[in-house]
Amino acid sequence: MAGALGRIRTCDTRAVRPGSVLLRLETTASRRGVLDGAWWPRTRDIGAELPALLGALVAHLGPVPRVGLDAAAWEGLPTRIVVDDRVVHIDSFPVGDDTVLITRGDRDIFSLLVVPPDAAWDAARAAMARAVRVDNVSDAEQILIDTGSGRGPVG
């Protein structure tokens, strides 16, 4: 239930300490929006980025047994990682580089927008704010296009 998550809101990279995670989660119990939150990793090195994300999520969601990522979008994608002495399995899905799927419990899946590491601060902040709106009906790709945080249509 997203209402029990509390607020994780750190979007000003100028004030972020090394090792902290740039994450926003929807804070209402409804979870009616298309996305449940947004994450802004600093790099595409998943081995360096995922531990901080999972540490923050486990603190608010409880155990996270699985993470779904698109292998084509990340460098060095492992098949598992250990967080708080628990194994988290990493699954590769063709979800695109703009989405990460977090599984809590057996079937409770949280979908997070992934802001590209090289996004401008203002664009990233706008994308993260839009992703957590309860009335958001746009998918991750469209949010990144609309806010100038990611690339536009290819072709």
PDB file of C-alpha atoms in Angstrom:
ATOM      1  CA  MET A   1       0.000   0.000   0.000  1.00  0.00           C
ATOM      2  CA  ALA A   2       1.629   3.194  -1.158  1.00  0.00           C
ATOM      3  CA  GLY A   3       0.089   5.297   1.621  1.00  0.00           C
ATOM      4  CA  ALA A   4       2.291   3.573   4.155  1.00  0.00           C
ATOM      5  CA  LEU A   5       5.421   4.486   2.220  1.00  0.00           C
ATOM      6  CA  GLY A   6       5.926   7.986   3.495  1.00  0.00           C
ATOM      7  CA  ARG A   7       7.725  10.507   1.359  1.00  0.00           C
ATOM      8  CA  ILE A   8      11.070   9.843  -0.228  1.00  0.00           C
ATOM      9  CA  ARG A   9      11.772  13.042  -2.075  1.00  0.00           C
ATOM     10  CA  THR A  10      15.255  14.044  -3.061  1.00  0.00           C
ATOM     11  CA  CYS A  11      15.462  15.830  -6.378  1.00  0.00           C
ATOM     12  CA  ASP A  12      18.056  18.557  -5.917  1.00  0.00           C
ATOM     13  CA  THR A  13      21.297  16.844  -6.957  1.00  0.00           C
ATOM     14  CA  ARG A  14      23.270  19.796  -5.685  1.00  0.00           C
ATOM     15  CA  ALA A  15      22.321  18.804  -2.120  1.00  0.00           C
ATOM     16  CA  VAL A  16      22.549  15.002  -2.415  1.00  0.00           C
ATOM     17  CA  ARG A  17      25.192  13.220  -0.409  1.00  0.00           C
ATOM     18  CA  PRO A  18      27.237  10.463  -2.107  1.00  0.00           C
ATOM     19  CA  GLY A  19      25.571   7.093  -1.627  1.00  0.00           C
ATOM     20  CA  SER A  20      22.054   8.542  -1.332  1.00  0.00           C
ATOM     21  CA  VAL A  21      19.334   7.629  -3.796  1.00  0.00           C
ATOM     22  CA  LEU A  22      17.239  10.001  -5.891  1.00  0.00           C
ATOM     23  CA  LEU A  23      13.770   8.522  -5.535  1.00  0.00           C
ATOM     24  CA  ARG A  24      10.137   9.621  -5.307  1.00  0.00           C
ATOM     25  CA  LEU A  25       7.225   7.339  -4.522  1.00  0.00           C
ATOM     26  CA  GLU A  26       3.497   7.963  -4.758  1.00  0.00           C
ATOM     27  CA  THR A  27       2.277   8.641  -1.227  1.00  0.00           C
ATOM     28  CA  THR A  28      -1.421   7.885  -1.536  1.00  0.00           C
ATOM     29  CA  ALA A  29      -3.073   4.558  -0.809  1.00  0.00           C
ATOM     30  CA  SER A  30      -4.873   4.480  -4.160  1.00  0.00           C
ATOM     31  CA  ARG A  31      -1.959   3.644  -6.479  1.00  0.00           C
ATOM     32  CA  ARG A  32      -4.242   4.691  -9.336  1.00  0.00           C
ATOM     33  CA  GLY A  33      -1.540   6.324 -11.425  1.00  0.00           C
ATOM     34  CA  VAL A  34       0.277   4.505 -14.203  1.00  0.00           C
ATOM     35  CA  LEU A  35       3.533   4.660 -12.216  1.00  0.00           C
ATOM     36  CA  ASP A  36       4.246   4.207  -8.526  1.00  0.00           C
ATOM     37  CA  GLY A  37       7.339   6.367  -8.409  1.00  0.00           C
ATOM     38  CA  ALA A  38      10.485   7.591 -10.110  1.00  0.00           C
ATOM     39  CA  TRP A  39      14.206   6.926  -9.756  1.00  0.00           C
ATOM     40  CA  TRP A  40      17.098   8.999 -11.061  1.00  0.00           C
ATOM     41  CA  PRO A  41      20.276   6.889 -11.118  1.00  0.00           C
ATOM     42  CA  ARG A  42      23.602   8.657 -11.557  1.00  0.00           C
ATOM     43  CA  THR A  43      24.966   6.111 -14.088  1.00  0.00           C
ATOM     44  CA  ARG A  44      23.920   3.082 -16.165  1.00  0.00           C
ATOM     45  CA  ASP A  45      26.153   0.844 -14.013  1.00  0.00           C
ATOM     46  CA  ILE A  46      23.430  -1.202 -12.313  1.00  0.00           C
ATOM     47  CA  GLY A  47      25.881  -2.819  -9.893  1.00  0.00           C
ATOM     48  CA  ALA A  48      26.724   0.619  -8.546  1.00  0.00           C
ATOM     49  CA  GLU A  49      23.169   2.012  -8.600  1.00  0.00           C
ATOM     50  CA  LEU A  50      20.880  -0.837  -7.562  1.00  0.00           C
ATOM     51  CA  PRO A  51      22.097  -1.369  -3.970  1.00  0.00           C
ATOM     52  CA  ALA A  52      21.153   2.181  -2.920  1.00  0.00           C
ATOM     53  CA  LEU A  53      17.757   1.956  -4.649  1.00  0.00           C
ATOM     54  CA  LEU A  54      16.956  -1.407  -3.063  1.00  0.00           C
ATOM     55  CA  GLY A  55      18.145  -0.237   0.355  1.00  0.00           C
ATOM     56  CA  ALA A  56      15.760   2.724   0.213  1.00  0.00           C
ATOM     57  CA  LEU A  57      12.869   0.633  -1.084  1.00  0.00           C
ATOM     58  CA  VAL A  58      13.330  -2.152   1.472  1.00  0.00           C
ATOM     59  CA  ALA A  59      13.263   0.459   4.239  1.00  0.00           C
ATOM     60  CA  HIS A  60       9.818   1.640   3.016  1.00  0.00           C
ATOM     61  CA  LEU A  61       8.264  -1.387   1.324  1.00  0.00           C
ATOM     62  CA  GLY A  62       9.725  -4.287   3.236  1.00  0.00           C
ATOM     63  CA  PRO A  63      11.482  -7.180   1.514  1.00  0.00           C
ATOM     64  CA  VAL A  64      11.878  -6.914  -2.243  1.00  0.00           C
ATOM     65  CA  PRO A  65      12.413 -10.373  -3.758  1.00  0.00           C
ATOM     66  CA  ARG A  66      12.611  -9.364  -7.454  1.00  0.00           C
ATOM     67  CA  VAL A  67      13.574  -6.487  -9.710  1.00  0.00           C
ATOM     68  CA  GLY A  68      12.776  -6.364 -13.426  1.00  0.00           C
ATOM     69  CA  LEU A  69      15.024  -4.364 -15.732  1.00  0.00           C
ATOM     70  CA  ASP A  70      15.810  -4.233 -19.420  1.00  0.00           C
ATOM     71  CA  ALA A  71      19.297  -5.776 -19.813  1.00  0.00           C
ATOM     72  CA  ALA A  72      19.952  -3.683 -22.922  1.00  0.00           C
ATOM     73  CA  ALA A  73      19.665  -0.493 -20.849  1.00  0.00           C
ATOM     74  CA  TRP A  74      22.189  -1.334 -18.130  1.00  0.00           C
ATOM     75  CA  GLU A  75      25.870  -2.167 -17.857  1.00  0.00           C
ATOM     76  CA  GLY A  76      26.811  -5.330 -15.975  1.00  0.00           C
ATOM     77  CA  LEU A  77      23.309  -6.610 -15.130  1.00  0.00           C
ATOM     78  CA  PRO A  78      23.682  -9.334 -12.461  1.00  0.00           C
ATOM     79  CA  THR A  79      21.161 -12.149 -11.930  1.00  0.00           C
ATOM     80  CA  ARG A  80      20.939 -11.448  -8.204  1.00  0.00           C
ATOM     81  CA  ILE A  81      22.126  -9.046  -5.525  1.00  0.00           C
ATOM     82  CA  VAL A  82      22.112  -9.254  -1.730  1.00  0.00           C
ATOM     83  CA  VAL A  83      20.397  -6.471   0.250  1.00  0.00           C
ATOM     84  CA  ASP A  84      20.050  -6.663   4.037  1.00  0.00           C
ATOM     85  CA  ASP A  85      21.153 -10.320   3.971  1.00  0.00           C
ATOM     86  CA  ARG A  86      18.362 -11.200   1.502  1.00  0.00           C
ATOM     87  CA  VAL A  87      18.820 -12.273  -2.092  1.00  0.00           C
ATOM     88  CA  VAL A  88      17.041 -10.085  -4.643  1.00  0.00           C
ATOM     89  CA  HIS A  89      16.639 -11.738  -8.044  1.00  0.00           C
ATOM     90  CA  ILE A  90      17.201  -9.556 -11.091  1.00  0.00           C
ATOM     91  CA  ASP A  91      15.002 -10.415 -14.075  1.00  0.00           C
ATOM     92  CA  SER A  92      15.559  -9.077 -17.559  1.00  0.00           C
ATOM     93  CA  PHE A  93      12.431  -7.926 -19.394  1.00  0.00           C
ATOM     94  CA  PRO A  94      12.127  -5.764 -22.514  1.00  0.00           C
ATOM     95  CA  VAL A  95      10.528  -2.967 -20.444  1.00  0.00           C
ATOM     96  CA  GLY A  96      12.769  -0.282 -21.926  1.00  0.00           C
ATOM     97  CA  ASP A  97      15.381   1.887 -20.312  1.00  0.00           C
ATOM     98  CA  ASP A  98      12.711   4.135 -18.804  1.00  0.00           C
ATOM     99  CA  THR A  99      11.132   1.616 -16.402  1.00  0.00           C
ATOM    100  CA  VAL A 100      12.108  -0.636 -13.500  1.00  0.00           C
ATOM    101  CA  LEU A 101       9.690  -3.128 -11.944  1.00  0.00           C
ATOM    102  CA  ILE A 102       9.965  -3.788  -8.203  1.00  0.00           C
ATOM    103  CA  THR A 103       8.192  -6.798  -6.692  1.00  0.00           C
ATOM    104  CA  ARG A 104       7.129  -6.660  -3.054  1.00  0.00           C
ATOM    105  CA  GLY A 105       5.813  -9.879  -1.575  1.00  0.00           C
ATOM    106  CA  ASP A 106       4.625 -12.471  -4.052  1.00  0.00           C
ATOM    107  CA  ARG A 107       2.815 -10.338  -6.632  1.00  0.00           C
ATOM    108  CA  ASP A 108       2.697  -6.676  -5.613  1.00  0.00           C
ATOM    109  CA  ILE A 109       4.574  -4.917  -8.417  1.00  0.00           C
ATOM    110  CA  PHE A 110       5.697  -1.300  -8.289  1.00  0.00           C
ATOM    111  CA  SER A 111       6.533   0.379 -11.591  1.00  0.00           C
ATOM    112  CA  LEU A 112       9.117   3.157 -11.389  1.00  0.00           C
ATOM    113  CA  LEU A 113      10.029   5.648 -14.071  1.00  0.00           C
ATOM    114  CA  VAL A 114      13.807   5.731 -14.617  1.00  0.00           C
ATOM    115  CA  VAL A 115      15.113   9.201 -15.396  1.00  0.00           C
ATOM    116  CA  PRO A 116      18.218   9.022 -17.614  1.00  0.00           C
ATOM    117  CA  PRO A 117      21.407   9.736 -15.654  1.00  0.00           C
ATOM    118  CA  ASP A 118      22.340  12.612 -17.978  1.00  0.00           C
ATOM    119  CA  ALA A 119      18.989  14.405 -17.677  1.00  0.00           C
ATOM    120  CA  ALA A 120      19.072  18.081 -16.727  1.00  0.00           C
ATOM    121  CA  TRP A 121      18.115  18.791 -13.119  1.00  0.00           C
ATOM    122  CA  ASP A 122      14.929  20.767 -13.914  1.00  0.00           C
ATOM    123  CA  ALA A 123      13.714  18.198 -16.455  1.00  0.00           C
ATOM    124  CA  ALA A 124      14.437  15.292 -14.093  1.00  0.00           C
ATOM    125  CA  ARG A 125      12.621  17.013 -11.264  1.00  0.00           C
ATOM    126  CA  ALA A 126       9.585  17.644 -13.493  1.00  0.00           C
ATOM    127  CA  ALA A 127       9.539  14.031 -14.706  1.00  0.00           C
ATOM    128  CA  MET A 128       9.767  12.657 -11.171  1.00  0.00           C
ATOM    129  CA  ALA A 129       6.973  14.947  -9.952  1.00  0.00           C
ATOM    130  CA  ARG A 130       4.708  13.952 -12.836  1.00  0.00           C
ATOM    131  CA  ALA A 131       5.369  10.218 -12.365  1.00  0.00           C
ATOM    132  CA  VAL A 132       4.034  10.245  -8.795  1.00  0.00           C
ATOM    133  CA  ARG A 133       0.850  12.205  -9.505  1.00  0.00           C
ATOM    134  CA  VAL A 134      -2.254  10.169  -8.716  1.00  0.00           C
ATOM    135  CA  ASP A 135      -3.924  11.424 -11.886  1.00  0.00           C
ATOM    136  CA  ASN A 136      -0.983  10.591 -14.147  1.00  0.00           C
ATOM    137  CA  VAL A 137      -2.100   8.592 -17.202  1.00  0.00           C
ATOM    138  CA  SER A 138       1.157   8.806 -19.177  1.00  0.00           C
ATOM    139  CA  ASP A 139       3.674   5.995 -19.365  1.00  0.00           C
ATOM    140  CA  ALA A 140       7.332   6.496 -18.512  1.00  0.00           C
ATOM    141  CA  GLU A 141       8.457   7.089 -22.092  1.00  0.00           C
ATOM    142  CA  GLN A 142       5.862   9.820 -22.653  1.00  0.00           C
ATOM    143  CA  ILE A 143       6.730  11.569 -19.390  1.00  0.00           C
ATOM    144  CA  LEU A 144      10.407  11.681 -20.362  1.00  0.00           C
ATOM    145  CA  ILE A 145       9.542  13.075 -23.791  1.00  0.00           C
ATOM    146  CA  ASP A 146       7.094  15.666 -22.407  1.00  0.00           C
ATOM    147  CA  THR A 147       9.505  16.941 -19.752  1.00  0.00           C
ATOM    148  CA  GLY A 148      12.601  16.899 -21.949  1.00  0.00           C
ATOM    149  CA  SER A 149      14.228  14.376 -19.621  1.00  0.00           C
ATOM    150  CA  GLY A 150      14.797  11.704 -22.248  1.00  0.00           C
ATOM    151  CA  ARG A 151      15.068  11.225 -25.927  1.00  0.00           C
ATOM    152  CA  GLY A 152      12.186  11.810 -28.276  1.00  0.00           C
ATOM    153  CA  PRO A 153      10.826   9.315 -30.772  1.00  0.00           C
ATOM    154  CA  VAL A 154      13.484   7.529 -32.817  1.00  0.00           C
ATOM    155  CA  GLY A 155      13.219   7.676 -36.594  1.00  0.00           C
TER     156      GLY A 155
END
